[in-house]
C-alpha positions as a printed Julia matrix, in Angstrom:
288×3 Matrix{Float64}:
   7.68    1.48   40.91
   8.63    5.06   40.08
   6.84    6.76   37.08
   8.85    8.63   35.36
   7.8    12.05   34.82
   7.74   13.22   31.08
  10.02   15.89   30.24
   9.53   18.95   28.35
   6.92   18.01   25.11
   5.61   15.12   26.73
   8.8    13.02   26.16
  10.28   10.63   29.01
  13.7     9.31   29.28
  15.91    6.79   30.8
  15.55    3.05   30.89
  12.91    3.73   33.79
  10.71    5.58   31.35
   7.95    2.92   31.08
   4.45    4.17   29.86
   1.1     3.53   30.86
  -0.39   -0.15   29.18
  -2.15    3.09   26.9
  -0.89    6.77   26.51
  -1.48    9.2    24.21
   1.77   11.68   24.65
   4.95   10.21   23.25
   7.59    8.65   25.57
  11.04    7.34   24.93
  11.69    3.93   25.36
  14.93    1.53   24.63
  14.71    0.12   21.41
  15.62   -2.84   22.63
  11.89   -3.38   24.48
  10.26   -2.97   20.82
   9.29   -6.32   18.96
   8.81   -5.97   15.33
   4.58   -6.46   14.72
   2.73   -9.37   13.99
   0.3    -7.64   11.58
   2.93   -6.02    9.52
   2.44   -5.98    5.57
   5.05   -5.03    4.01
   7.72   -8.18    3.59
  10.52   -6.12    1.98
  12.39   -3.48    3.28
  14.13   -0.87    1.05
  17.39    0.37    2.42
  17.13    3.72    2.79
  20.11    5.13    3.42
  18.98    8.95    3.87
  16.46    7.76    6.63
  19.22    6.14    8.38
  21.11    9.58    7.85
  18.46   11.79    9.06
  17.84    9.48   12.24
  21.13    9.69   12.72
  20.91   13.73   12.76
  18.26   14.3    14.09
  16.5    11.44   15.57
  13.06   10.29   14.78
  10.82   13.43   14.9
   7.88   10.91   15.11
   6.75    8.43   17.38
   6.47    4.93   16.93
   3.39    3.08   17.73
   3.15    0.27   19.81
   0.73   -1.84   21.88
   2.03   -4.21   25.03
   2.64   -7.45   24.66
   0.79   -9.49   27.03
   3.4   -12.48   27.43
   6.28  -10.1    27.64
   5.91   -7.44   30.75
   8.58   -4.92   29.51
   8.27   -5.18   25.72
   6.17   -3.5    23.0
   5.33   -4.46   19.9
   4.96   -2.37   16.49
   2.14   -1.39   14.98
   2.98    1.46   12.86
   6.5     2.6    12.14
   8.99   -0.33   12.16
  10.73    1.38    9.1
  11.82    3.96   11.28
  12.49    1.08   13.93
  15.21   -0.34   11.69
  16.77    3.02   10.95
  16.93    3.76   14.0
  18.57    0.85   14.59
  21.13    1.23   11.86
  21.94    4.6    13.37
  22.84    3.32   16.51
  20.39    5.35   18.76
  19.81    3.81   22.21
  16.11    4.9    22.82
  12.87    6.36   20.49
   9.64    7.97   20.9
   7.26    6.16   21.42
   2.75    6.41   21.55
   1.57    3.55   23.29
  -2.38    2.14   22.31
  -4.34   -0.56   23.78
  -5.41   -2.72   20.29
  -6.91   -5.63   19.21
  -5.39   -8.28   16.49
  -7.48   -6.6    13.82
  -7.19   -2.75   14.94
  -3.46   -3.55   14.45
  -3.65   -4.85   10.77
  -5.29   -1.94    9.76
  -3.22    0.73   11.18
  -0.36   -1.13    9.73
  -2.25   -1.52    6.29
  -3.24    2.32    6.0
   0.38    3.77    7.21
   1.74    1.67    4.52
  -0.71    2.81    2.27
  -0.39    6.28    2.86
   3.08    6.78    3.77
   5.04    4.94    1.08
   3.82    2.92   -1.75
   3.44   -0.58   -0.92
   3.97   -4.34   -3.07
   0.87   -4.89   -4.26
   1.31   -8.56   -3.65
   2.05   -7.16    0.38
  -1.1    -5.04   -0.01
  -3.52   -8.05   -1.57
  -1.8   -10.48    1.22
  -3.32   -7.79    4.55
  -6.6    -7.59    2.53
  -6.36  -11.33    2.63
  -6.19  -11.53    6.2
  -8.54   -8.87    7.01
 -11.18  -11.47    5.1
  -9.73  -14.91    5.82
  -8.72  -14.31    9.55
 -10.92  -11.41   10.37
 -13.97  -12.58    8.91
 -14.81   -8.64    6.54
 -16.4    -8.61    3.6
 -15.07   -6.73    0.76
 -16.97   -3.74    1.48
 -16.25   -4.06    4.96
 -12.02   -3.38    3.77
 -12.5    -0.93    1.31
 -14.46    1.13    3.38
 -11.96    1.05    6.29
  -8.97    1.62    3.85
 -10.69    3.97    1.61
 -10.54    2.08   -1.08
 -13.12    1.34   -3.69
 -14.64   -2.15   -4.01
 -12.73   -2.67   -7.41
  -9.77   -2.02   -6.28
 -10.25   -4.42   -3.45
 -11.46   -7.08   -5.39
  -8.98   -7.01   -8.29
  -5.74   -6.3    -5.88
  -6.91  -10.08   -4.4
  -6.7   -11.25   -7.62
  -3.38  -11.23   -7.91
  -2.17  -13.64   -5.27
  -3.41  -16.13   -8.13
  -0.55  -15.54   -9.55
   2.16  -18.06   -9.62
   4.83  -17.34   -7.0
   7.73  -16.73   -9.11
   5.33  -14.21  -11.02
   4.55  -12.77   -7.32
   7.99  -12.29   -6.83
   8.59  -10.51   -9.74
   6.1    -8.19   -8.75
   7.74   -7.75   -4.98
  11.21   -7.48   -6.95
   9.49   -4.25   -8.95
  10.62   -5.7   -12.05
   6.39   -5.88  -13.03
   3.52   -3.31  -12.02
   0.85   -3.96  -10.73
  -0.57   -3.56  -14.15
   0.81   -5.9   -15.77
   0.37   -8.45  -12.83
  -3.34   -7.84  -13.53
  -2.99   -8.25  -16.61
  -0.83  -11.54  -17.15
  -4.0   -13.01  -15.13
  -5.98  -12.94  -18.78
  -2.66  -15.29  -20.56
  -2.77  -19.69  -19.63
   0.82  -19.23  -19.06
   1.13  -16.24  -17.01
   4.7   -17.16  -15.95
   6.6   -17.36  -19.53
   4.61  -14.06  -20.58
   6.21  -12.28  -17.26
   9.25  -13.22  -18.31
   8.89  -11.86  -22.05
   7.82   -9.0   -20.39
  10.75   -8.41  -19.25
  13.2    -9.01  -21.29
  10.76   -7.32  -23.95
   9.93   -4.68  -21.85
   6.71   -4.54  -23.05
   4.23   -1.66  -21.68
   0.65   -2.66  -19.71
  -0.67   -0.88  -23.05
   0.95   -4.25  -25.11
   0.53   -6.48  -22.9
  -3.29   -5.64  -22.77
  -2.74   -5.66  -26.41
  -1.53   -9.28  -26.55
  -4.17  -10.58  -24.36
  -6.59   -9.17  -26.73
  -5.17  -11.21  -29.5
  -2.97   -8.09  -31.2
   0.31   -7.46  -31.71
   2.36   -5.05  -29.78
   2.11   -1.48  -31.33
  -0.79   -2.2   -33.1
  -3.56    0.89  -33.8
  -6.78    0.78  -34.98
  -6.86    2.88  -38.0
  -7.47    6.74  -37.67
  -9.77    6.27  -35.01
  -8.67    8.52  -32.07
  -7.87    6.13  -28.44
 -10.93    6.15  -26.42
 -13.48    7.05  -29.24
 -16.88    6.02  -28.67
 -18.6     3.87  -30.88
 -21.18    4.75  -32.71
 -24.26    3.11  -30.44
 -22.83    5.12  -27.89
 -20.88    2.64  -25.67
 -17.49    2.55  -24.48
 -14.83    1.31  -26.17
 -11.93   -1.16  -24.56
  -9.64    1.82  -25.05
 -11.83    3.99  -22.57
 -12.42    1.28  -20.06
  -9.1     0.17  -19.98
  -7.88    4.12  -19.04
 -10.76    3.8   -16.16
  -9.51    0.65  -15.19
  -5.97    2.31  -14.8
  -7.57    5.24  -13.57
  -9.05    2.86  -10.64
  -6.13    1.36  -10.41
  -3.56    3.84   -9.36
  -5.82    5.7    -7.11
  -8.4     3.15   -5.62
 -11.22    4.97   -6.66
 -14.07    3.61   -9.0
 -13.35    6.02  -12.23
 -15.84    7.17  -14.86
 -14.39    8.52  -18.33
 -17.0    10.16  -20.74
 -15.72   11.98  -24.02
 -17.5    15.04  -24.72
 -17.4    17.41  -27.98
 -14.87   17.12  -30.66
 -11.23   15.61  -30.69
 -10.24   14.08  -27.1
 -12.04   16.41  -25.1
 -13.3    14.19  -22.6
 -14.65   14.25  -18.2
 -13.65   12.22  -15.79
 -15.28   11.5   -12.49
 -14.14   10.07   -9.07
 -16.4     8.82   -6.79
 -14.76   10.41   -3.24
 -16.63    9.08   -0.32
 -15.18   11.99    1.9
 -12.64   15.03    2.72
 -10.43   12.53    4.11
 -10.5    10.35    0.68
 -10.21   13.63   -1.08
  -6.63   14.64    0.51
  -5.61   11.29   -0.53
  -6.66   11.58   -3.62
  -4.57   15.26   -3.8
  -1.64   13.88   -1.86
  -1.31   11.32   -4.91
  -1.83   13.3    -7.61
   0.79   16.1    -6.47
   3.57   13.59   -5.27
   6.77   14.04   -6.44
């Protein structure tokens, strides 16, 4: 067998172009050798018709990755990048760039987990399902996946928590039509089903539906007392550790909120483990 020799930028073409069981440098293969992967989270694909556009344009201006497939010689399958798979697909191209990695079963389900992660926002019900496996299949502790996915423990912990959900209530989730806030949330109610539906046609906030759980009444305020006050024995109220829990919530990070001084001044702290974490962190707060 000929190998192929890669052509300007590390790139090989043809049908011959083949890579090494493991390569670093990106080589084109046919699409048609790639397998969708076994480890992938995410259970619903978005059309996205722009993708398709721009893959159309200009092609995919980064490689997939793949690992071989032991019981099929010539085929590949993906660990990281089937989105741009299918788009590429839709767009009719023949061949794609490819970075090919020896992995193991597990090494696989957390690439996929963290390019999800990072890349686009994922279902949480998708996200709590390749935690799942990562403990059930894989054998980690808790600790063990939130300090691979950068993730606090929290976050870990009360993601799981929602595939105790009922499935229609799961599905409403994947559907978009709840956050992942209120799925936490409807967790607290004995009928978590017919409150996700009033939900929705009600269109209640996760601020009410917190609300409700507690026993009050949507739009409810306590008094003149300013959200988040603290007490006067100096503990935190439900306001406050409801933000933090929100706070966690949307960023994965355990969250500490202390009011300081007068009015609503107040400090809020993020345990960041390290710079990685930290350009996370930024990437999240200054998406658009």
């Amino acid at each position: 067998m000929v190998t192929p020799s890669p052509s300007p930028g590390g790139v090989a073409t043809g049908d011959a172009a083949k890579p090494a069981p493991a390569s670093r440098v990106p080589f084109t293969l046919p699409i048609a050798r790639l397998r969708p992967g076994r480890f992938q989270p995410r259970t619903v694909f978005e059309e996205k018709d722009g993708l398709v556009d721009s893959v159309r344009q200009f092609g995919l201006l980064q490689p997939i990755l793949v690992r071989p497939l032991a019981d099929e010689p010539d085929a590949y399958e993906i660990v990281a990048g089937e989105r741009r798979w299918r788009a590429a697909q839709k767009a009719q191209l023949h061949e794609v760039p490819v970075v090919v990695r020896s992995l193991d079963d597990i090494d696989a389900l957390q690439l996929a987990l963290i390019e999800n992660l990072q890349r686009t926002d994922l279902s949480p019900i998708d996200e709590a399902t390749g935690y799942r496996r990562l403990i059930e299949q894989f054998h980690q502790t808790q600790e063990e996946v939130a300090e691979t996915m950068g993730r606090s423990r929290p976050h870990i912990a009360n993601t799981l928590r929602l595939l105790d959900l009922p499935e229609e209530v799961r599905s409403m989730v994947q559907r978009h039509e709840l956050s992942a806030g209120h799925a936490r949330t409807l967790l607290s109610f004995a009928d978590p089903t017919a409150m996700a539906v009033r939900t929705i046609k009600e269109k209640l906030s996760v601020r009410e539906l917190e609300r409700l759980a507690a026993g009050e009444k949507p739009g409810h305020k306590a008094g003149k007392v300013r959200k988040g006050a603290r007490p006067s024995d100096g503990t935190k109220t439900a306001d406050t550790k409801a933000l933090e829990r929100r706070v966690e919530e949307a960023l994965g990070l355990k969250a500490s909120l202390v009011l300081r001084g007068l009015a609503e001044q107040s400090v809020l702290t993020l345990e960041i483990r390290d710079y990685d974490q930290l350009d996370l962190v930024v990437e999240r707060l200054t998406r658009r």
